[in-house]
N, CA, C and O atoms as a printed pandas DataFrame, in Angstrom:
     atom_number atom_name residue_name chain_id  residue_number  x_coord  y_coord  z_coord
0              1         N          MET        A               1   -7.308    7.858   35.708
1              2        CA          MET        A               1   -6.460    8.084   36.864
2              3         C          MET        A               1   -5.107    7.432   36.635
3              4         O          MET        A               1   -5.014    6.321   36.113
4              5         N          ALA        A               2   -4.096    8.116   37.022
5              6        CA          ALA        A               2   -2.739    7.570   36.916
6              7         C          ALA        A               2   -2.562    6.448   37.920
7              8         O          ALA        A               2   -3.039    6.526   39.052
8              9         N          LYS        A               3   -1.877    5.411   37.494
9             10        CA          LYS        A               3   -1.666    4.256   38.376
10            11         C          LYS        A               3   -0.290    4.294   39.030
11            12         O          LYS        A               3    0.286    3.247   39.324
12            13         N          ASP        A               4    0.237    5.486   39.258
13            14        CA          ASP        A               4    1.536    5.631   39.928
14            15         C          ASP        A               4    1.336    5.817   41.428
15            16         O          ASP        A               4    2.009    6.625   42.068
16            17         N          ILE        A               5    0.408    5.058   41.965
17            18        CA          ILE        A               5    0.053    5.167   43.381
18            19         C          ILE        A               5    1.144    4.520   44.224
19            20         O          ILE        A               5    1.531    3.375   43.994
20            21         N          GLN        A               6    1.631    5.276   45.205
21            22        CA          GLN        A               6    2.744    4.831   46.036
22            23         C          GLN        A               6    2.312    4.741   47.502
23            24         O          GLN        A               6    2.297    5.761   48.192
24            25         N          PRO        A               7    1.965    3.558   47.994
25            26        CA          PRO        A               7    1.661    3.443   49.422
26            27         C          PRO        A               7    2.939    3.556   50.248
27            28         O          PRO        A               7    3.993    3.051   49.862
28            29         N          ARG        A               8    2.824    4.220   51.376
29            30        CA          ARG        A               8    3.959    4.353   52.288
30            31         C          ARG        A               8    3.551    3.873   53.670
31            32         O          ARG        A               8    2.424    4.094   54.114
32            33         N          VAL        A               9    4.490    3.212   54.345
33            34        CA          VAL        A               9    4.250    2.680   55.684
34            35         C          VAL        A               9    5.454    3.020   56.538
35            36         O          VAL        A               9    6.595    2.843   56.111
36            37         N          ARG        A              10    5.203    3.508   57.744
37            38        CA          ARG        A              10    6.291    3.828   58.666
38            39         C          ARG        A              10    6.030    3.131   60.006
39            40         O          ARG        A              10    4.961    3.255   60.603
40            41         N          ILE        A              11    7.059    2.389   60.452
41            42        CA          ILE        A              11    7.036    1.748   61.769
42            43         C          ILE        A              11    8.410    1.964   62.400
43            44         O          ILE        A              11    9.365    2.293   61.695
44            45         N          PRO        A              12    8.524    1.785   63.721
45            46        CA          PRO        A              12    9.848    1.894   64.347
46            47         C          PRO        A              12   10.809    0.844   63.790
47            48         O          PRO        A              12   10.392   -0.255   63.423
48            49         N          SER        A              13   12.092    1.187   63.731
49            50        CA          SER        A              13   13.077    0.280   63.145
50            51         C          SER        A              13   13.400   -0.908   64.049
51            52         O          SER        A              13   13.749   -1.976   63.547
52            53         N          LYS        A              14   13.295   -0.752   65.348
53            54        CA          LYS        A              14   13.611   -1.828   66.296
54            55         C          LYS        A              14   12.564   -1.807   67.404
55            56         O          LYS        A              14   12.227   -0.750   67.937
56            57         N          LEU        A              15   12.059   -2.983   67.740
57            58        CA          LEU        A              15   11.020   -3.115   68.757
58            59         C          LEU        A              15   11.405   -4.170   69.779
59            60         O          LEU        A              15   12.161   -5.094   69.479
60            61         N          LYS        A              16   10.879   -4.025   70.993
61            62        CA          LYS        A              16   11.069   -5.026   72.043
62            63         C          LYS        A              16    9.893   -5.999   72.016
63            64         O          LYS        A              16    8.790   -5.609   71.631
64            65         N          PRO        A              17   10.096   -7.244   72.411
65            66        CA          PRO        A              17    8.978   -8.196   72.461
66            67         C          PRO        A              17    7.855   -7.668   73.349
67            68         O          PRO        A              17    8.101   -7.231   74.474
68            69         N          GLY        A              18    6.636   -7.709   72.848
69            70        CA          GLY        A              18    5.479   -7.242   73.598
70            71         C          GLY        A              18    5.224   -5.750   73.517
71            72         O          GLY        A              18    4.223   -5.268   74.048
72            73         N          GLU        A              19    6.108   -5.008   72.861
73            74        CA          GLU        A              19    5.955   -3.555   72.758
74            75         C          GLU        A              19    4.784   -3.198   71.828
75            76         O          GLU        A              19    4.592   -3.819   70.783
76            77         N          ILE        A              20    4.018   -2.194   72.232
77            78        CA          ILE        A              20    2.952   -1.668   71.394
78            79         C          ILE        A              20    3.578   -0.596   70.506
79            80         O          ILE        A              20    4.249    0.310   71.000
80            81         N          PHE        A              21    3.358   -0.700   69.199
81            82        CA          PHE        A              21    3.950    0.264   68.282
82            83         C          PHE        A              21    2.901    0.823   67.333
83            84         O          PHE        A              21    1.866    0.206   67.084
84            85         N          GLU        A              22    3.199    2.010   66.811
85            86        CA          GLU        A              22    2.285    2.681   65.902
86            87         C          GLU        A              22    2.682    2.407   64.453
87            88         O          GLU        A              22    3.855    2.486   64.087
88            89         N          VAL        A              23    1.688    2.088   63.648
89            90        CA          VAL        A              23    1.854    1.923   62.207
90            91         C          VAL        A              23    1.225    3.157   61.563
91            92         O          VAL        A              23    0.057    3.464   61.801
92            93         N          LYS        A              24    2.010    3.861   60.746
93            94        CA          LYS        A              24    1.504    5.039   60.034
94            95         C          LYS        A              24    1.531    4.739   58.545
95            96         O          LYS        A              24    2.541    4.275   58.017
96            97         N          THR        A              25    0.423    5.005   57.870
97            98        CA          THR        A              25    0.345    4.733   56.441
98            99         C          THR        A              25   -0.181    5.952   55.692
99           100         O          THR        A              25   -0.973    6.736   56.214
100          101         N          LEU        A              26    0.276    6.084   54.471
101          102        CA          LEU        A              26   -0.213    7.120   53.568
102          103         C          LEU        A              26   -0.217    6.524   52.173
103          104         O          LEU        A              26    0.775    5.938   51.739
104          105         N          VAL        A              27   -1.328    6.673   51.473
105          106        CA          VAL        A              27   -1.401    6.192   50.102
106          107         C          VAL        A              27   -1.847    7.355   49.219
107          108         O          VAL        A              27   -2.825    8.040   49.518
108          109         N          THR        A              28   -1.118    7.561   48.134
109          110        CA          THR        A              28   -1.431    8.630   47.197
110          111         C          THR        A              28   -2.511    8.123   46.245
111          112         O          THR        A              28   -2.252    7.245   45.421
112          113         N          HIS        A              29   -3.710    8.668   46.354
113          114        CA          HIS        A              29   -4.839    8.243   45.523
114          115         C          HIS        A              29   -5.825    9.404   45.458
115          116         O          HIS        A              29   -6.128    9.994   46.495
116          117         N          PRO        A              30   -6.341    9.754   44.270
117          118        CA          PRO        A              30   -7.208   10.922   44.150
118          119         C          PRO        A              30   -8.599   10.769   44.778
119          120         O          PRO        A              30   -9.246   11.775   45.069
120          121         N          MET        A              31   -9.070    9.550   44.990
121          122        CA          MET        A              31  -10.360    9.291   45.631
122          123         C          MET        A              31  -11.499   10.069   44.958
123          124         O          MET        A              31  -12.079   10.968   45.568
124          125         N          GLU        A              32  -11.808    9.736   43.740
125          126        CA          GLU        A              32  -12.876   10.387   42.994
126          127         C          GLU        A              32  -14.227    9.816   43.427
127          128         O          GLU        A              32  -14.444    8.608   43.331
128          129         N          SER        A              33  -15.136   10.672   43.902
129          130        CA          SER        A              33  -16.417   10.238   44.474
130          131         C          SER        A              33  -17.454    9.811   43.448
131          132         O          SER        A              33  -18.406    9.112   43.796
132          133         N          GLY        A              34  -17.292   10.214   42.192
133          134        CA          GLY        A              34  -18.289    9.904   41.172
134          135         C          GLY        A              34  -19.385   10.953   41.093
135          136         O          GLY        A              34  -20.333   10.797   40.324
136          137         N          GLN        A              35  -19.271   12.019   41.878
137          138        CA          GLN        A              35  -20.284   13.082   41.913
138          139         C          GLN        A              35  -19.965   14.237   40.961
139          140         O          GLN        A              35  -20.851   15.017   40.613
140          141         N          ARG        A              36  -18.708   14.348   40.541
141          142        CA          ARG        A              36  -18.302   15.487   39.710
142          143         C          ARG        A              36  -18.446   15.173   38.226
143          144         O          ARG        A              36  -18.500   14.011   37.821
144          145         N          THR        A              37  -18.508   16.242   37.420
145          146        CA          THR        A              37  -18.521   16.083   35.974
146          147         C          THR        A              37  -17.278   16.738   35.390
147          148         O          THR        A              37  -16.755   17.713   35.929
148          149         N          ASP        A              38  -16.818   16.179   34.279
149          150        CA          ASP        A              38  -15.668   16.728   33.574
150          151         C          ASP        A              38  -16.076   18.044   32.918
151          152         O          ASP        A              38  -17.084   18.091   32.213
152          153         N          LYS        A              39  -15.314   19.109   33.137
153          154        CA          LYS        A              39  -15.654   20.430   32.604
154          155         C          LYS        A              39  -15.649   20.457   31.082
155          156         O          LYS        A              39  -16.461   21.156   30.476
156          157         N          ASP        A              40  -14.748   19.707   30.455
157          158        CA          ASP        A              40  -14.624   19.723   29.000
158          159         C          ASP        A              40  -15.698   18.883   28.307
159          160         O          ASP        A              40  -16.327   19.343   27.354
160          161         N          SER        A              41  -15.904   17.673   28.775
161          162        CA          SER        A              41  -16.827   16.762   28.096
162          163         C          SER        A              41  -18.244   16.807   28.663
163          164         O          SER        A              41  -19.195   16.445   27.970
164          165         N          GLY        A              42  -18.397   17.249   29.922
165          166        CA          GLY        A              42  -19.711   17.260   30.562
166          167         C          GLY        A              42  -20.132   15.905   31.108
167          168         O          GLY        A              42  -21.214   15.772   31.678
168          169         N          LYS        A              43  -19.279   14.899   30.936
169          170        CA          LYS        A              43  -19.595   13.557   31.429
170          171         C          LYS        A              43  -19.190   13.418   32.886
171          172         O          LYS        A              43  -18.264   14.072   33.366
172          173         N          LYS        A              44  -19.923   12.535   33.580
173          174        CA          LYS        A              44  -19.569   12.258   34.975
174          175         C          LYS        A              44  -18.221   11.568   35.045
175          176         O          LYS        A              44  -17.908   10.695   34.235
176          177         N          ILE        A              45  -17.424   11.976   36.031
177          178        CA          ILE        A              45  -16.148   11.315   36.281
178          179         C          ILE        A              45  -16.459   10.061   37.096
179          180         O          ILE        A              45  -17.085   10.157   38.151
180          181         N          PRO        A              46  -16.031    8.886   36.625
181          182        CA          PRO        A              46  -16.387    7.653   37.328
182          183         C          PRO        A              46  -15.827    7.589   38.755
183          184         O          PRO        A              46  -14.751    8.109   39.053
184          185         N          LYS        A              47  -16.582    6.948   39.597
185          186        CA          LYS        A              47  -16.176    6.741   40.987
186          187         C          LYS        A              47  -14.902    5.908   41.016
187          188         O          LYS        A              47  -14.804    4.890   40.330
188          189         N          ASP        A              48  -13.931    6.338   41.807
189          190        CA          ASP        A              48  -12.674    5.605   41.964
190          191         C          ASP        A              48  -12.115    5.928   43.345
191          192         O          ASP        A              48  -11.364    6.887   43.522
192          193         N          ILE        A              49  -12.494    5.117   44.303
193          194        CA          ILE        A              49  -12.041    5.334   45.675
194          195         C          ILE        A              49  -11.389    4.066   46.206
195          196         O          ILE        A              49  -11.656    2.962   45.730
196          197         N          ILE        A              50  -10.539    4.245   47.189
197          198        CA          ILE        A              50  -10.044    3.090   47.940
198          199         C          ILE        A              50  -11.139    2.757   48.942
199          200         O          ILE        A              50  -11.541    3.599   49.744
200          201         N          HIS        A              51  -11.609    1.531   48.887
201          202        CA          HIS        A              51  -12.716    1.161   49.775
202          203         C          HIS        A              51  -12.317    0.159   50.850
203          204         O          HIS        A              51  -13.116   -0.149   51.734
204          205         N          LYS        A              52  -11.087   -0.355   50.785
205          206        CA          LYS        A              52  -10.679   -1.323   51.814
206          207         C          LYS        A              52   -9.185   -1.233   52.077
207          208         O          LYS        A              52   -8.376   -1.099   51.159
208          209         N          LEU        A              53   -8.844   -1.310   53.356
209          210        CA          LEU        A              53   -7.458   -1.438   53.793
210          211         C          LEU        A              53   -7.381   -2.711   54.616
211          212         O          LEU        A              53   -8.167   -2.919   55.541
212          213         N          ARG        A              54   -6.422   -3.561   54.265
213          214        CA          ARG        A              54   -6.233   -4.832   54.965
214          215         C          ARG        A              54   -4.789   -4.913   55.427
215          216         O          ARG        A              54   -3.871   -4.606   54.666
216          217         N          CYS        A              55   -4.584   -5.330   56.684
217          218        CA          CYS        A              55   -3.245   -5.440   57.259
218          219         C          CYS        A              55   -3.047   -6.854   57.791
219          220         O          CYS        A              55   -3.860   -7.374   58.556
220          221         N          VAL        A              56   -1.935   -7.463   57.361
221          222        CA          VAL        A              56   -1.591   -8.832   57.789
222          223         C          VAL        A              56   -0.209   -8.782   58.425
223          224         O          VAL        A              56    0.747   -8.295   57.821
224          225         N          TYR        A              57   -0.110   -9.297   59.666
225          226        CA          TYR        A              57    1.153   -9.326   60.406
226          227         C          TYR        A              57    1.530  -10.781   60.629
227          228         O          TYR        A              57    0.831  -11.513   61.329
228          229         N          ASN        A              58    2.643  -11.196   60.028
229          230        CA          ASN        A              58    3.115  -12.587   60.118
230          231         C          ASN        A              58    2.025  -13.593   59.755
231          232         O          ASN        A              58    1.838  -14.600   60.438
232          233         N          GLY        A              59    1.305  -13.298   58.660
233          234        CA          GLY        A              59    0.298  -14.216   58.164
234          235         C          GLY        A              59   -1.055  -14.130   58.836
235          236         O          GLY        A              59   -1.983  -14.831   58.433
236          237         N          LYS        A              60   -1.198  -13.280   59.864
237          238        CA          LYS        A              60   -2.459  -13.151   60.589
238          239         C          LYS        A              60   -3.078  -11.787   60.288
239          240         O          LYS        A              60   -2.426  -10.753   60.431
240          241         N          GLU        A              61   -4.327  -11.798   59.874
241          242        CA          GLU        A              61   -5.027  -10.553   59.603
242          243         C          GLU        A              61   -5.270   -9.814   60.920
243          244         O          GLU        A              61   -5.894  -10.352   61.836
244          245         N          VAL        A              62   -4.771   -8.575   61.008
245          246        CA          VAL        A              62   -4.896   -7.809   62.245
246          247         C          VAL        A              62   -5.749   -6.558   62.086
247          248         O          VAL        A              62   -6.125   -5.939   63.081
248          249         N          LEU        A              63   -6.061   -6.178   60.852
249          250        CA          LEU        A              63   -6.896   -4.995   60.625
250          251         C          LEU        A              63   -7.558   -5.089   59.261
251          252         O          LEU        A              63   -6.915   -5.413   58.262
252          253         N          VAL        A              64   -8.853   -4.801   59.236
253          254        CA          VAL        A              64   -9.578   -4.609   57.986
254          255         C          VAL        A              64  -10.430   -3.369   58.173
255          256         O          VAL        A              64  -11.222   -3.287   59.111
256          257         N          ALA        A              65  -10.266   -2.398   57.277
257          258        CA          ALA        A              65  -11.038   -1.155   57.356
258          259         C          ALA        A              65  -11.793   -0.972   56.047
259          260         O          ALA        A              65  -11.200   -1.023   54.970
260          261         N          ASP        A              66  -13.101   -0.759   56.144
261          262        CA          ASP        A              66  -13.925   -0.452   54.982
262          263         C          ASP        A              66  -14.116    1.055   54.933
263          264         O          ASP        A              66  -14.592    1.664   55.891
264          265         N          TRP        A              67  -13.745    1.645   53.817
265          266        CA          TRP        A              67  -13.829    3.093   53.651
266          267         C          TRP        A              67  -14.966    3.445   52.724
267          268         O          TRP        A              67  -15.424    2.612   51.941
268          269         N          HIS        A              68  -15.428    4.700   52.813
269          270        CA          HIS        A              68  -16.553    5.196   52.027
270          271         C          HIS        A              68  -16.137    6.473   51.308
271          272         O          HIS        A              68  -15.061    7.003   51.586
272          273         N          PRO        A              69  -16.960    6.987   50.386
273          274        CA          PRO        A              69  -16.562    8.143   49.579
274          275         C          PRO        A              69  -16.152    9.385   50.368
275          276         O          PRO        A              69  -15.467   10.245   49.813
276          277         N          ALA        A              70  -16.530    9.513   51.602
277          278        CA          ALA        A              70  -16.178   10.701   52.384
278          279         C          ALA        A              70  -14.702   10.734   52.796
279          280         O          ALA        A              70  -14.238   11.753   53.307
280          281         N          VAL        A              71  -13.959    9.650   52.588
281          282        CA          VAL        A              71  -12.536    9.631   52.911
282          283         C          VAL        A              71  -11.803   10.526   51.927
283          284         O          VAL        A              71  -12.068   10.493   50.725
284          285         N          SER        A              72  -10.884   11.322   52.441
285          286        CA          SER        A              72  -10.183   12.294   51.605
286          287         C          SER        A              72   -9.219   11.631   50.621
287          288         O          SER        A              72   -8.874   10.456   50.743
288          289         N          ALA        A              73   -8.806   12.423   49.656
289          290        CA          ALA        A              73   -7.746   11.974   48.748
290          291         C          ALA        A              73   -6.471   11.789   49.564
291          292         O          ALA        A              73   -6.280   12.456   50.581
292          293         N          ASN        A              74   -5.610   10.895   49.128
293          294        CA          ASN        A              74   -4.341   10.609   49.798
294          295         C          ASN        A              74   -4.537   10.298   51.288
295          296         O          ASN        A              74   -3.956   10.966   52.144
296          297         N          PRO        A              75   -5.352    9.289   51.593
297          298        CA          PRO        A              75   -5.701    9.039   52.993
298          299         C          PRO        A              75   -4.516    8.577   53.861
299          300         O          PRO        A              75   -3.716    7.729   53.469
300          301         N          PHE        A              76   -4.449    9.171   55.040
301          302        CA          PHE        A              76   -3.476    8.821   56.075
302          303         C          PHE        A              76   -4.198    7.975   57.115
303          304         O          PHE        A              76   -5.310    8.305   57.529
304          305         N          THR        A              77   -3.569    6.889   57.535
305          306        CA          THR        A              77   -4.141    6.016   58.557
306          307         C          THR        A              77   -3.054    5.673   59.562
307          308         O          THR        A              77   -1.902    5.451   59.188
308          309         N          SER        A              78   -3.417    5.631   60.832
309          310        CA          SER        A              78   -2.481    5.130   61.834
310          311         C          SER        A              78   -3.244    4.233   62.805
311          312         O          SER        A              78   -4.421    4.451   63.093
312          313         N          PHE        A              79   -2.545    3.230   63.293
313          314        CA          PHE        A              79   -3.121    2.298   64.251
314          315         C          PHE        A              79   -1.980    1.650   65.020
315          316         O          PHE        A              79   -0.817    1.792   64.641
316          317         N          HIS        A              80   -2.302    0.941   66.095
317          318        CA          HIS        A              80   -1.286    0.336   66.951
318          319         C          HIS        A              80   -1.363   -1.189   66.894
319          320         O          HIS        A              80   -2.440   -1.772   66.766
320          321         N          LEU        A              81   -0.202   -1.810   66.992
321          322        CA          LEU        A              81   -0.082   -3.261   67.042
322          323         C          LEU        A              81    0.871   -3.658   68.162
323          324         O          LEU        A              81    1.654   -2.840   68.645
324          325         N          LYS        A              82    0.797   -4.911   68.565
325          326        CA          LYS        A              82    1.718   -5.450   69.560
326          327         C          LYS        A              82    2.799   -6.244   68.833
327          328         O          LYS        A              82    2.499   -7.102   68.002
328          329         N          ALA        A              83    4.051   -5.952   69.150
329          330        CA          ALA        A              83    5.189   -6.622   68.516
330          331         C          ALA        A              83    5.401   -7.990   69.157
331          332         O          ALA        A              83    6.026   -8.092   70.213
332          333         N          ASP        A              84    4.888   -9.030   68.529
333          334        CA          ASP        A              84    5.041  -10.387   69.051
334          335         C          ASP        A              84    6.392  -10.979   68.669
335          336         O          ASP        A              84    7.137  -11.463   69.521
336          337         N          LYS        A              85    6.691  -10.930   67.378
337          338        CA          LYS        A              85    7.961  -11.461   66.894
338          339         C          LYS        A              85    8.295  -10.814   65.560
339          340         O          LYS        A              85    7.436  -10.213   64.914
340          341         N          SER        A              86    9.540  -10.943   65.159
341          342        CA          SER        A              86    9.974  -10.376   63.885
342          343         C          SER        A              86    9.219  -11.045   62.746
343          344         O          SER        A              86    8.810  -12.202   62.844
344          345         N          GLY        A              87    9.045  -10.303   61.680
345          346        CA          GLY        A              87    8.355  -10.856   60.526
346          347         C          GLY        A              87    7.959   -9.770   59.555
347          348         O          GLY        A              87    8.600   -8.723   59.469
348          349         N          GLU        A              88    6.902  -10.035   58.833
349          350        CA          GLU        A              88    6.479   -9.124   57.783
350          351         C          GLU        A              88    5.097   -8.550   58.083
351          352         O          GLU        A              88    4.192   -9.255   58.531
352          353         N          LEU        A              89    4.963   -7.266   57.828
353          354        CA          LEU        A              89    3.698   -6.561   57.937
354          355         C          LEU        A              89    3.310   -6.169   56.517
355          356         O          LEU        A              89    4.030   -5.420   55.857
356          357         N          VAL        A              90    2.173   -6.675   56.046
357          358        CA          VAL        A              90    1.733   -6.430   54.673
358          359         C          VAL        A              90    0.421   -5.669   54.702
359          360         O          VAL        A              90   -0.558   -6.115   55.300
360          361         N          LEU        A              91    0.413   -4.509   54.046
361          362        CA          LEU        A              91   -0.791   -3.697   53.946
362          363         C          LEU        A              91   -1.246   -3.670   52.502
363          364         O          LEU        A              91   -0.437   -3.503   51.589
364          365         N          THR        A              92   -2.555   -3.837   52.295
365          366        CA          THR        A              92   -3.119   -3.848   50.957
366          367         C          THR        A              92   -4.326   -2.923   50.920
367          368         O          THR        A              92   -5.268   -3.072   51.699
368          369         N          TRP        A              93   -4.280   -1.963   50.000
369          370        CA          TRP        A              93   -5.387   -1.047   49.756
370          371         C          TRP        A              93   -6.064   -1.508   48.477
371          372         O          TRP        A              93   -5.375   -1.836   47.511
372          373         N          THR        A              94   -7.407   -1.545   48.439
373          374        CA          THR        A              94   -8.153   -1.967   47.258
374          375         C          THR        A              94   -9.088   -0.847   46.837
375          376         O          THR        A              94   -9.821   -0.300   47.660
376          377         N          ASP        A              95   -9.062   -0.502   45.533
377          378        CA          ASP        A              95   -9.957    0.555   45.059
378          379         C          ASP        A              95  -11.152   -0.045   44.329
379          380         O          ASP        A              95  -11.230   -1.259   44.138
380          381         N          THR        A              96  -12.090    0.822   43.919
381          382        CA          THR        A              96  -13.331    0.347   43.301
382          383         C          THR        A              96  -13.104   -0.319   41.954
383          384         O          THR        A              96  -13.962   -1.071   41.491
384          385         N          ALA        A              97  -11.980   -0.064   41.323
385          386        CA          ALA        A              97  -11.652   -0.725   40.058
386          387         C          ALA        A              97  -11.135   -2.145   40.299
387          388         O          ALA        A              97  -10.904   -2.891   39.348
388          389         N          GLY        A              98  -10.953   -2.519   41.569
389          390        CA          GLY        A              98  -10.448   -3.849   41.904
390          391         C          GLY        A              98   -8.934   -3.931   41.924
391          392         O          GLY        A              98   -8.368   -5.020   42.020
392          393         N          THR        A              99   -8.272   -2.777   41.834
393          394        CA          THR        A              99   -6.814   -2.752   41.851
394          395         C          THR        A              99   -6.315   -2.772   43.293
395          396         O          THR        A              99   -6.808   -2.027   44.141
396          397         N          ASP        A             100   -5.340   -3.625   43.560
397          398        CA          ASP        A             100   -4.715   -3.694   44.882
398          399         C          ASP        A             100   -3.379   -2.973   44.846
399          400         O          ASP        A             100   -2.620   -3.090   43.884
400          401         N          TYR        A             101   -3.105   -2.232   45.900
401          402        CA          TYR        A             101   -1.821   -1.556   46.095
402          403         C          TYR        A             101   -1.256   -2.113   47.387
403          404         O          TYR        A             101   -1.850   -1.932   48.450
404          405         N          THR        A             102   -0.113   -2.792   47.312
405          406        CA          THR        A             102    0.430   -3.500   48.463
406          407         C          THR        A             102    1.801   -2.954   48.837
407          408         O          THR        A             102    2.618   -2.619   47.979
408          409         N          LYS        A             103    2.026   -2.876   50.140
409          410        CA          LYS        A             103    3.321   -2.476   50.688
410          411         C          LYS        A             103    3.639   -3.420   51.834
411          412         O          LYS        A             103    2.821   -3.613   52.733
412          413         N          ALA        A             104    4.828   -4.007   51.801
413          414        CA          ALA        A             104    5.283   -4.910   52.860
414          415         C          ALA        A             104    6.474   -4.278   53.549
415          416         O          ALA        A             104    7.356   -3.724   52.893
416          417         N          VAL        A             105    6.504   -4.358   54.874
417          418        CA          VAL        A             105    7.642   -3.843   55.650
418          419         C          VAL        A             105    8.077   -4.913   56.641
419          420         O          VAL        A             105    7.278   -5.738   57.085
420          421         N          LYS        A             106    9.349   -4.879   56.972
421          422        CA          LYS        A             106    9.934   -5.831   57.926
422          423         C          LYS        A             106    9.762   -5.299   59.341
423          424         O          LYS        A             106   10.052   -4.133   59.608
424          425         N          VAL        A             107    9.295   -6.142   60.241
425          426        CA          VAL        A             107    9.165   -5.805   61.656
426          427         C          VAL        A             107   10.322   -6.494   62.375
427          428         O          VAL        A             107   10.437   -7.719   62.341
428          429         N          ASN        A             108   11.179   -5.704   63.028
429          430        CA          ASN        A             108   12.327   -6.233   63.765
430          431         C          ASN        A             108   12.030   -6.230   65.263
431          432         O          ASN        A             108   11.906   -5.169   65.874
432          433         N          VAL        A             109   11.918   -7.413   65.846
433          434        CA          VAL        A             109   11.677   -7.536   67.283
434          435         C          VAL        A             109   12.850   -8.291   67.882
435          436         O          VAL        A             109   13.248   -9.354   67.405
436          437         N          GLY        A             110   13.383   -7.715   68.928
437          438        CA          GLY        A             110   14.500   -8.417   69.553
438          439         C          GLY        A             110   15.371   -7.562   70.417
439          440         O          GLY        A             110   16.342   -8.053   70.992
């Protein structure tokens, strides 16, 4: 699998204190289930899925999602958070190979 995986995160550019906002994420990943075989070699294609999404807002873990093989390739996720104060929102996706894909975005509250 190519390791040119690009996680994307979209949040509003400016938020008011206490405002509930939506976080939208998309990560490009083929999500191979391990059930298919390679047509040329006949060998099973190894399982390679993103199995965990972790979100940290200003140093506090606010979301952990455990995913399973039924999740589609290039998974889209959205969820809501409360804008307490400006800071950093860090999202980390982990695949079965143990590779982490991290994207950090600035949250502007004020």
